[in-house]
N, C-alpha and C. Protein backbone atom coordinates (compact mmCIF):
# COMPACT_ATOMS: atom_id res chain seq x y z
N UNK A 1 0.82 -1.19 0.00
CA UNK A 1 0.00 0.00 0.00
C UNK A 1 0.87 1.26 0.00
N UNK A 2 1.90 1.25 0.81
CA UNK A 2 2.78 2.42 0.88
C UNK A 2 3.49 2.66 -0.45
N UNK A 3 3.89 1.59 -1.11
CA UNK A 3 4.58 1.73 -2.41
C UNK A 3 3.66 2.37 -3.45
N UNK A 4 2.37 2.03 -3.42
CA UNK A 4 1.44 2.65 -4.35
C UNK A 4 1.20 4.11 -3.99
N UNK A 5 1.13 4.40 -2.72
CA UNK A 5 0.86 5.78 -2.29
C UNK A 5 2.05 6.70 -2.52
N UNK A 6 3.26 6.15 -2.42
CA UNK A 6 4.48 6.95 -2.60
C UNK A 6 5.29 6.32 -3.73
N UNK A 7 4.92 6.58 -4.97
CA UNK A 7 5.54 5.90 -6.11
C UNK A 7 7.01 6.25 -6.33
N UNK A 8 7.50 7.33 -5.74
CA UNK A 8 8.91 7.68 -5.92
C UNK A 8 9.79 7.18 -4.78
N UNK A 9 9.19 6.58 -3.78
CA UNK A 9 9.95 6.11 -2.61
C UNK A 9 10.51 4.72 -2.84
N UNK A 10 11.64 4.46 -2.17
CA UNK A 10 12.24 3.11 -2.14
C UNK A 10 12.00 2.58 -0.73
N UNK A 11 11.73 1.29 -0.63
CA UNK A 11 11.42 0.67 0.64
C UNK A 11 12.41 -0.45 0.93
N UNK A 12 12.71 -0.60 2.22
CA UNK A 12 13.63 -1.64 2.68
C UNK A 12 12.95 -2.34 3.85
N UNK A 13 12.83 -3.64 3.75
CA UNK A 13 12.19 -4.39 4.81
C UNK A 13 13.06 -5.55 5.25
N UNK A 14 12.95 -5.88 6.52
CA UNK A 14 13.69 -7.04 7.00
C UNK A 14 12.90 -7.74 8.08
N UNK A 15 13.27 -8.99 8.28
CA UNK A 15 12.64 -9.82 9.30
C UNK A 15 13.67 -10.85 9.72
N UNK A 16 13.54 -11.33 10.93
CA UNK A 16 14.45 -12.37 11.40
C UNK A 16 13.99 -13.75 10.90
N UNK A 17 12.73 -13.85 10.49
CA UNK A 17 12.15 -15.11 10.04
C UNK A 17 12.31 -15.30 8.53
N UNK A 18 12.98 -16.36 8.15
CA UNK A 18 13.14 -16.67 6.73
C UNK A 18 11.79 -16.95 6.07
N UNK A 19 10.87 -17.57 6.79
CA UNK A 19 9.54 -17.86 6.24
C UNK A 19 8.76 -16.57 5.98
N UNK A 20 8.85 -15.62 6.88
CA UNK A 20 8.17 -14.33 6.66
C UNK A 20 8.77 -13.61 5.46
N UNK A 21 10.08 -13.71 5.31
CA UNK A 21 10.73 -13.07 4.16
C UNK A 21 10.31 -13.72 2.85
N UNK A 22 10.16 -15.04 2.86
CA UNK A 22 9.69 -15.72 1.64
C UNK A 22 8.30 -15.23 1.25
N UNK A 23 7.44 -15.13 2.23
CA UNK A 23 6.09 -14.66 1.99
C UNK A 23 6.10 -13.22 1.48
N UNK A 24 6.89 -12.37 2.12
CA UNK A 24 6.98 -10.97 1.69
C UNK A 24 7.55 -10.85 0.29
N UNK A 25 8.59 -11.63 -0.02
CA UNK A 25 9.20 -11.56 -1.35
C UNK A 25 8.21 -12.01 -2.42
N UNK A 26 7.42 -13.01 -2.11
CA UNK A 26 6.41 -13.47 -3.05
C UNK A 26 5.41 -12.35 -3.35
N UNK A 27 4.98 -11.65 -2.32
CA UNK A 27 4.03 -10.54 -2.52
C UNK A 27 4.68 -9.41 -3.30
N UNK A 28 5.90 -9.04 -2.95
CA UNK A 28 6.61 -7.97 -3.66
C UNK A 28 6.74 -8.31 -5.14
N UNK A 29 7.13 -9.53 -5.43
CA UNK A 29 7.30 -9.95 -6.83
C UNK A 29 5.96 -9.98 -7.56
N UNK A 30 4.94 -10.53 -6.91
CA UNK A 30 3.62 -10.60 -7.52
C UNK A 30 3.07 -9.22 -7.87
N UNK A 31 3.40 -8.22 -7.04
CA UNK A 31 2.94 -6.85 -7.26
C UNK A 31 3.86 -6.07 -8.21
N UNK A 32 4.96 -6.71 -8.65
CA UNK A 32 5.87 -6.04 -9.57
C UNK A 32 6.68 -4.93 -8.94
N UNK A 33 7.03 -5.09 -7.68
CA UNK A 33 7.74 -4.03 -6.95
C UNK A 33 9.18 -4.39 -6.60
N UNK A 34 9.74 -5.40 -7.25
CA UNK A 34 11.11 -5.82 -6.95
C UNK A 34 12.13 -4.70 -7.12
N UNK A 35 11.86 -3.76 -8.01
CA UNK A 35 12.80 -2.66 -8.25
C UNK A 35 12.72 -1.57 -7.19
N UNK A 36 11.67 -1.60 -6.34
CA UNK A 36 11.50 -0.54 -5.34
C UNK A 36 11.52 -1.03 -3.90
N UNK A 37 11.40 -2.34 -3.70
CA UNK A 37 11.37 -2.89 -2.35
C UNK A 37 12.45 -3.93 -2.21
N UNK A 38 13.40 -3.67 -1.32
CA UNK A 38 14.49 -4.61 -1.03
C UNK A 38 14.21 -5.27 0.31
N UNK A 39 14.42 -6.58 0.37
CA UNK A 39 14.20 -7.34 1.60
C UNK A 39 15.49 -8.04 2.01
N UNK A 40 15.66 -8.20 3.33
CA UNK A 40 16.86 -8.86 3.85
C UNK A 40 16.51 -9.50 5.19
N UNK A 41 17.35 -10.43 5.61
CA UNK A 41 17.18 -11.05 6.92
C UNK A 41 17.97 -10.24 7.93
N UNK A 42 17.29 -9.83 9.02
CA UNK A 42 17.96 -9.04 10.04
C UNK A 42 17.20 -9.07 11.35
N UNK A 43 17.89 -8.69 12.40
CA UNK A 43 17.37 -8.66 13.76
C UNK A 43 17.04 -7.22 14.12
N UNK A 44 15.81 -6.94 14.50
CA UNK A 44 15.36 -5.58 14.78
C UNK A 44 16.18 -4.89 15.88
N UNK A 45 16.72 -5.66 16.79
CA UNK A 45 17.47 -5.06 17.90
C UNK A 45 18.93 -4.78 17.55
N UNK A 46 19.39 -5.28 16.40
CA UNK A 46 20.81 -5.13 16.09
C UNK A 46 21.05 -5.26 14.59
N UNK A 47 20.42 -4.41 13.79
CA UNK A 47 20.63 -4.49 12.35
C UNK A 47 21.50 -3.33 11.88
N UNK A 48 22.20 -3.57 10.79
CA UNK A 48 23.09 -2.59 10.19
C UNK A 48 22.54 -2.25 8.80
N UNK A 49 21.94 -1.07 8.63
CA UNK A 49 21.35 -0.74 7.32
C UNK A 49 22.39 -0.72 6.20
N UNK A 50 23.61 -0.39 6.53
CA UNK A 50 24.69 -0.38 5.51
C UNK A 50 24.96 -1.80 5.02
N UNK A 51 25.06 -2.74 5.95
CA UNK A 51 25.32 -4.13 5.57
C UNK A 51 24.12 -4.76 4.86
N UNK A 52 22.91 -4.44 5.31
CA UNK A 52 21.72 -5.05 4.72
C UNK A 52 21.34 -4.44 3.37
N UNK A 53 21.45 -3.09 3.27
CA UNK A 53 20.91 -2.40 2.11
C UNK A 53 21.86 -1.41 1.43
N UNK A 54 23.04 -1.22 2.01
CA UNK A 54 23.98 -0.29 1.41
C UNK A 54 23.65 1.17 1.65
N UNK A 55 22.89 1.46 2.69
CA UNK A 55 22.57 2.85 3.05
C UNK A 55 22.85 3.05 4.53
N UNK A 56 23.20 4.27 4.90
CA UNK A 56 23.59 4.53 6.28
C UNK A 56 22.40 4.75 7.21
N UNK A 57 21.37 5.47 6.73
CA UNK A 57 20.25 5.83 7.59
C UNK A 57 18.95 5.87 6.78
N UNK A 58 17.84 5.87 7.51
CA UNK A 58 16.52 5.90 6.90
C UNK A 58 15.81 7.21 7.22
N UNK A 59 14.95 7.64 6.30
CA UNK A 59 14.07 8.80 6.56
C UNK A 59 12.94 8.40 7.51
N UNK A 60 12.45 7.19 7.34
CA UNK A 60 11.35 6.70 8.15
C UNK A 60 11.60 5.22 8.46
N UNK A 61 11.21 4.83 9.67
CA UNK A 61 11.22 3.42 10.06
C UNK A 61 9.81 3.10 10.56
N UNK A 62 9.26 2.01 10.06
CA UNK A 62 7.94 1.56 10.46
C UNK A 62 8.06 0.20 11.13
N UNK A 63 7.47 0.08 12.30
CA UNK A 63 7.42 -1.20 13.00
C UNK A 63 5.94 -1.47 13.24
N UNK A 64 5.40 -2.44 12.51
CA UNK A 64 3.96 -2.67 12.53
C UNK A 64 3.64 -4.05 13.10
N UNK A 65 2.94 -4.07 14.22
CA UNK A 65 2.52 -5.29 14.89
C UNK A 65 3.66 -6.28 15.03
N UNK A 66 4.78 -5.78 15.50
CA UNK A 66 5.97 -6.62 15.68
C UNK A 66 6.53 -6.56 17.09
N UNK A 67 6.49 -5.39 17.74
CA UNK A 67 7.12 -5.31 19.07
C UNK A 67 6.48 -6.30 20.05
N UNK A 68 5.23 -6.66 19.81
CA UNK A 68 4.55 -7.62 20.69
C UNK A 68 5.09 -9.04 20.51
N UNK A 69 5.98 -9.23 19.52
CA UNK A 69 6.56 -10.56 19.30
C UNK A 69 8.08 -10.57 19.44
N UNK A 70 8.67 -9.42 19.70
CA UNK A 70 10.13 -9.33 19.81
C UNK A 70 10.51 -9.38 21.29
N UNK A 71 11.23 -10.42 21.72
CA UNK A 71 11.59 -10.49 23.14
C UNK A 71 12.34 -9.25 23.63
N UNK A 72 13.26 -8.72 22.84
CA UNK A 72 14.04 -7.54 23.24
C UNK A 72 13.48 -6.31 22.53
N UNK A 73 12.17 -6.11 22.66
CA UNK A 73 11.48 -5.05 21.92
C UNK A 73 11.96 -3.66 22.30
N UNK A 74 12.31 -3.44 23.55
CA UNK A 74 12.78 -2.11 23.95
C UNK A 74 14.09 -1.78 23.23
N UNK A 75 14.97 -2.76 23.11
CA UNK A 75 16.22 -2.57 22.39
C UNK A 75 15.95 -2.31 20.90
N UNK A 76 14.94 -2.97 20.34
CA UNK A 76 14.60 -2.77 18.93
C UNK A 76 14.15 -1.33 18.67
N UNK A 77 13.34 -0.79 19.56
CA UNK A 77 12.89 0.60 19.41
C UNK A 77 14.06 1.55 19.58
N UNK A 78 14.89 1.32 20.58
CA UNK A 78 16.06 2.18 20.80
C UNK A 78 17.00 2.12 19.59
N UNK A 79 17.20 0.93 19.04
CA UNK A 79 18.10 0.81 17.89
C UNK A 79 17.52 1.49 16.66
N UNK A 80 16.22 1.35 16.44
CA UNK A 80 15.59 1.99 15.28
C UNK A 80 15.83 3.50 15.30
N UNK A 81 15.80 4.11 16.47
CA UNK A 81 16.02 5.55 16.57
C UNK A 81 17.43 5.93 16.13
N UNK A 82 18.38 5.03 16.29
CA UNK A 82 19.78 5.35 15.95
C UNK A 82 20.06 5.30 14.45
N UNK A 83 19.13 4.70 13.68
CA UNK A 83 19.36 4.58 12.24
C UNK A 83 18.50 5.55 11.44
N UNK A 84 17.95 6.56 12.12
CA UNK A 84 17.15 7.58 11.45
C UNK A 84 18.00 8.78 11.08
N UNK A 85 17.69 9.35 9.93
CA UNK A 85 18.29 10.62 9.53
C UNK A 85 17.84 11.70 10.52
N UNK A 86 18.60 12.77 10.69
CA UNK A 86 18.09 13.90 11.47
C UNK A 86 16.75 14.35 10.87
N UNK A 87 15.76 14.55 11.73
CA UNK A 87 14.43 14.91 11.28
C UNK A 87 13.59 13.71 10.85
N UNK A 88 14.17 12.51 10.91
CA UNK A 88 13.45 11.30 10.52
C UNK A 88 12.38 10.91 11.53
N UNK A 89 11.59 9.93 11.15
CA UNK A 89 10.48 9.50 11.99
C UNK A 89 10.48 8.00 12.20
N UNK A 90 10.13 7.61 13.42
CA UNK A 90 9.91 6.21 13.76
C UNK A 90 8.43 6.05 14.05
N UNK A 91 7.77 5.16 13.32
CA UNK A 91 6.34 4.88 13.49
C UNK A 91 6.19 3.47 14.04
N UNK A 92 5.50 3.34 15.16
CA UNK A 92 5.26 2.03 15.77
C UNK A 92 3.77 1.87 16.02
N UNK A 93 3.20 0.81 15.48
CA UNK A 93 1.81 0.46 15.79
C UNK A 93 1.81 -0.99 16.24
N UNK A 94 1.06 -1.26 17.30
CA UNK A 94 0.99 -2.62 17.81
C UNK A 94 -0.26 -2.76 18.67
N UNK A 95 -0.47 -3.96 19.16
CA UNK A 95 -1.62 -4.23 19.99
C UNK A 95 -1.57 -3.40 21.26
N UNK A 96 -2.74 -2.91 21.68
CA UNK A 96 -2.86 -2.19 22.93
C UNK A 96 -3.30 -3.14 24.03
N UNK A 97 -3.76 -2.55 25.12
CA UNK A 97 -4.23 -3.34 26.26
C UNK A 97 -5.71 -3.70 26.15
N UNK A 98 -6.39 -3.22 25.11
CA UNK A 98 -7.81 -3.48 24.86
C UNK A 98 -8.71 -3.04 26.01
N UNK A 99 -8.32 -1.97 26.70
CA UNK A 99 -9.05 -1.52 27.89
C UNK A 99 -10.47 -1.05 27.59
N UNK A 100 -10.74 -0.60 26.37
CA UNK A 100 -12.07 -0.12 26.04
C UNK A 100 -12.97 -1.18 25.41
N UNK A 101 -12.47 -2.38 25.29
CA UNK A 101 -13.25 -3.45 24.67
C UNK A 101 -13.99 -4.25 25.74
N UNK A 102 -15.08 -4.90 25.36
CA UNK A 102 -15.80 -5.74 26.34
C UNK A 102 -14.86 -6.79 26.93
N UNK A 103 -15.05 -7.08 28.22
CA UNK A 103 -14.18 -8.01 28.93
C UNK A 103 -14.08 -9.37 28.27
N UNK A 104 -15.19 -9.93 27.80
CA UNK A 104 -15.18 -11.24 27.17
C UNK A 104 -14.34 -11.24 25.90
N UNK A 105 -14.43 -10.12 25.13
CA UNK A 105 -13.67 -10.03 23.89
C UNK A 105 -12.18 -9.87 24.20
N UNK A 106 -11.86 -9.03 25.16
CA UNK A 106 -10.46 -8.81 25.57
C UNK A 106 -9.84 -10.14 26.03
N UNK A 107 -10.56 -10.90 26.83
CA UNK A 107 -10.06 -12.19 27.32
C UNK A 107 -9.82 -13.16 26.16
N UNK A 108 -10.78 -13.25 25.25
CA UNK A 108 -10.64 -14.15 24.10
C UNK A 108 -9.49 -13.71 23.19
N UNK A 109 -9.39 -12.41 22.94
CA UNK A 109 -8.31 -11.90 22.08
C UNK A 109 -6.95 -12.18 22.70
N UNK A 110 -6.81 -11.92 23.98
CA UNK A 110 -5.52 -12.17 24.64
C UNK A 110 -5.14 -13.65 24.60
N UNK A 111 -6.11 -14.52 24.79
CA UNK A 111 -5.84 -15.96 24.73
C UNK A 111 -5.40 -16.36 23.31
N UNK A 112 -6.07 -15.82 22.31
CA UNK A 112 -5.71 -16.12 20.92
C UNK A 112 -4.31 -15.59 20.61
N UNK A 113 -4.00 -14.35 21.00
CA UNK A 113 -2.67 -13.77 20.76
C UNK A 113 -1.58 -14.58 21.45
N UNK A 114 -1.85 -15.05 22.66
CA UNK A 114 -0.86 -15.81 23.42
C UNK A 114 -0.48 -17.11 22.69
N UNK A 115 -1.41 -17.68 21.94
CA UNK A 115 -1.10 -18.91 21.18
C UNK A 115 -0.01 -18.67 20.14
N UNK A 116 0.16 -17.42 19.73
CA UNK A 116 1.16 -17.06 18.73
C UNK A 116 2.33 -16.30 19.35
N UNK A 117 2.44 -16.38 20.68
CA UNK A 117 3.52 -15.73 21.42
C UNK A 117 3.50 -14.21 21.24
N UNK A 118 2.30 -13.66 21.17
CA UNK A 118 2.12 -12.22 21.03
C UNK A 118 1.74 -11.67 22.40
N UNK A 119 2.52 -10.68 22.88
CA UNK A 119 2.27 -10.07 24.18
C UNK A 119 2.18 -8.56 24.02
N UNK A 120 0.98 -7.99 24.14
CA UNK A 120 0.87 -6.54 24.04
C UNK A 120 1.79 -5.85 25.05
N UNK A 121 2.39 -4.76 24.63
CA UNK A 121 3.37 -4.05 25.47
C UNK A 121 2.69 -2.84 26.11
N UNK A 122 2.23 -3.03 27.32
CA UNK A 122 1.52 -1.98 28.03
C UNK A 122 2.34 -0.73 28.27
N UNK A 123 3.65 -0.86 28.29
CA UNK A 123 4.52 0.29 28.54
C UNK A 123 5.17 0.82 27.26
N UNK A 124 4.53 0.59 26.11
CA UNK A 124 5.07 1.09 24.84
C UNK A 124 5.26 2.60 24.85
N UNK A 125 4.26 3.33 25.33
CA UNK A 125 4.37 4.80 25.32
C UNK A 125 5.54 5.32 26.15
N UNK A 126 5.70 4.93 27.42
CA UNK A 126 6.84 5.46 28.17
C UNK A 126 8.20 5.03 27.60
N UNK A 127 8.26 3.84 27.02
CA UNK A 127 9.52 3.40 26.41
C UNK A 127 9.85 4.28 25.22
N UNK A 128 8.86 4.52 24.36
CA UNK A 128 9.10 5.39 23.20
C UNK A 128 9.43 6.82 23.65
N UNK A 129 8.79 7.29 24.70
CA UNK A 129 9.06 8.63 25.22
C UNK A 129 10.50 8.73 25.71
N UNK A 130 10.97 7.74 26.42
CA UNK A 130 12.36 7.74 26.90
C UNK A 130 13.35 7.77 25.73
N UNK A 131 13.07 6.98 24.70
CA UNK A 131 13.96 6.95 23.53
C UNK A 131 13.93 8.30 22.83
N UNK A 132 12.74 8.86 22.65
CA UNK A 132 12.63 10.18 22.01
C UNK A 132 13.41 11.22 22.81
N UNK A 133 13.22 11.23 24.12
CA UNK A 133 13.93 12.20 24.97
C UNK A 133 15.43 12.04 24.88
N UNK A 134 15.91 10.80 24.83
CA UNK A 134 17.35 10.57 24.81
C UNK A 134 17.99 11.00 23.49
N UNK A 135 17.16 11.17 22.44
CA UNK A 135 17.67 11.59 21.13
C UNK A 135 17.23 13.01 20.77
N UNK A 136 16.66 13.73 21.73
CA UNK A 136 16.19 15.07 21.44
C UNK A 136 15.00 15.09 20.51
N UNK A 137 14.24 13.99 20.49
CA UNK A 137 13.08 13.90 19.60
C UNK A 137 11.78 14.18 20.32
N UNK A 138 10.70 14.08 19.59
CA UNK A 138 9.37 14.30 20.15
C UNK A 138 8.50 13.09 19.85
N UNK A 139 7.55 12.85 20.73
CA UNK A 139 6.67 11.69 20.56
C UNK A 139 5.22 12.14 20.54
N UNK A 140 4.48 11.63 19.55
CA UNK A 140 3.02 11.73 19.52
C UNK A 140 2.52 10.31 19.69
N UNK A 141 1.58 10.10 20.59
CA UNK A 141 1.14 8.75 20.90
C UNK A 141 -0.37 8.73 21.07
N UNK A 142 -1.01 7.69 20.55
CA UNK A 142 -2.46 7.61 20.67
C UNK A 142 -2.92 6.16 20.78
N UNK A 143 -4.04 5.99 21.44
CA UNK A 143 -4.71 4.71 21.53
C UNK A 143 -5.77 4.68 20.42
N UNK A 144 -5.90 3.53 19.76
CA UNK A 144 -6.83 3.39 18.64
C UNK A 144 -7.88 2.31 18.91
N UNK A 145 -9.06 2.52 18.42
CA UNK A 145 -10.10 1.50 18.43
C UNK A 145 -10.35 0.92 19.82
N UNK A 146 -10.64 1.82 20.75
CA UNK A 146 -10.90 1.42 22.14
C UNK A 146 -9.73 0.66 22.74
N UNK A 147 -8.54 1.08 22.36
CA UNK A 147 -7.26 0.53 22.82
C UNK A 147 -6.98 -0.86 22.28
N UNK A 148 -7.61 -1.23 21.18
CA UNK A 148 -7.22 -2.44 20.48
C UNK A 148 -5.76 -2.32 20.05
N UNK A 149 -5.39 -1.12 19.60
CA UNK A 149 -4.03 -0.86 19.13
C UNK A 149 -3.53 0.46 19.69
N UNK A 150 -2.22 0.63 19.61
CA UNK A 150 -1.58 1.89 20.01
C UNK A 150 -0.60 2.29 18.92
N UNK A 151 -0.50 3.59 18.73
CA UNK A 151 0.35 4.12 17.65
C UNK A 151 1.22 5.25 18.19
N UNK A 152 2.52 5.10 18.00
CA UNK A 152 3.45 6.15 18.39
C UNK A 152 4.25 6.63 17.19
N UNK A 153 4.41 7.94 17.09
CA UNK A 153 5.24 8.54 16.03
C UNK A 153 6.30 9.42 16.71
N UNK A 154 7.53 8.94 16.60
CA UNK A 154 8.67 9.65 17.18
C UNK A 154 9.35 10.44 16.06
N UNK A 155 9.48 11.74 16.26
CA UNK A 155 10.16 12.58 15.27
C UNK A 155 11.48 13.03 15.87
N UNK A 156 12.56 12.71 15.18
CA UNK A 156 13.90 13.06 15.66
C UNK A 156 14.16 14.53 15.43
N UNK A 157 15.04 15.09 16.21
CA UNK A 157 15.41 16.48 16.00
C UNK A 157 16.13 16.62 14.65
N UNK A 158 16.08 17.82 14.10
CA UNK A 158 16.71 18.06 12.81
C UNK A 158 18.23 17.99 12.90
N UNK A 159 18.77 18.23 14.08
CA UNK A 159 20.22 18.14 14.31
C UNK A 159 20.51 16.89 15.12
N UNK A 160 21.59 16.18 14.80
CA UNK A 160 21.91 14.98 15.59
C UNK A 160 22.04 15.28 17.06
N UNK A 161 21.54 14.37 17.90
CA UNK A 161 21.60 14.55 19.37
C UNK A 161 22.99 14.30 19.87
């Protein structure tokens, strides 16, 4: 969707799972986007954009419904901030605590997520705030859909911290 919306942009994606990369590569190829989307195997908490893609930093980093599955998720968010260009943005969306949803639905959803080793990160906002503060950045954070999900957008300062 992002590639269609931003036809002049180049995208770089990575995952630690070879199976997820196979699935992603199949979709990229099927959509005819091989020339604009590069994929590689990497660890969110310790990736090197130069080694993976031949670039030093990113304008934007998106982490979508992943921190709830990354054991060292705080390190992944902190590391993502270090690979942003000055003025760049880190966007994180993931499961919330579902506080506004009916209790029966919240219980069922949490049980289903647990089967896939998905753990909503209740402290996502303060963790992102700490990372933003440590880099001289700013954080906008919101709960979505009765707290089904949470979305944080960290904007780095224009000058390196």
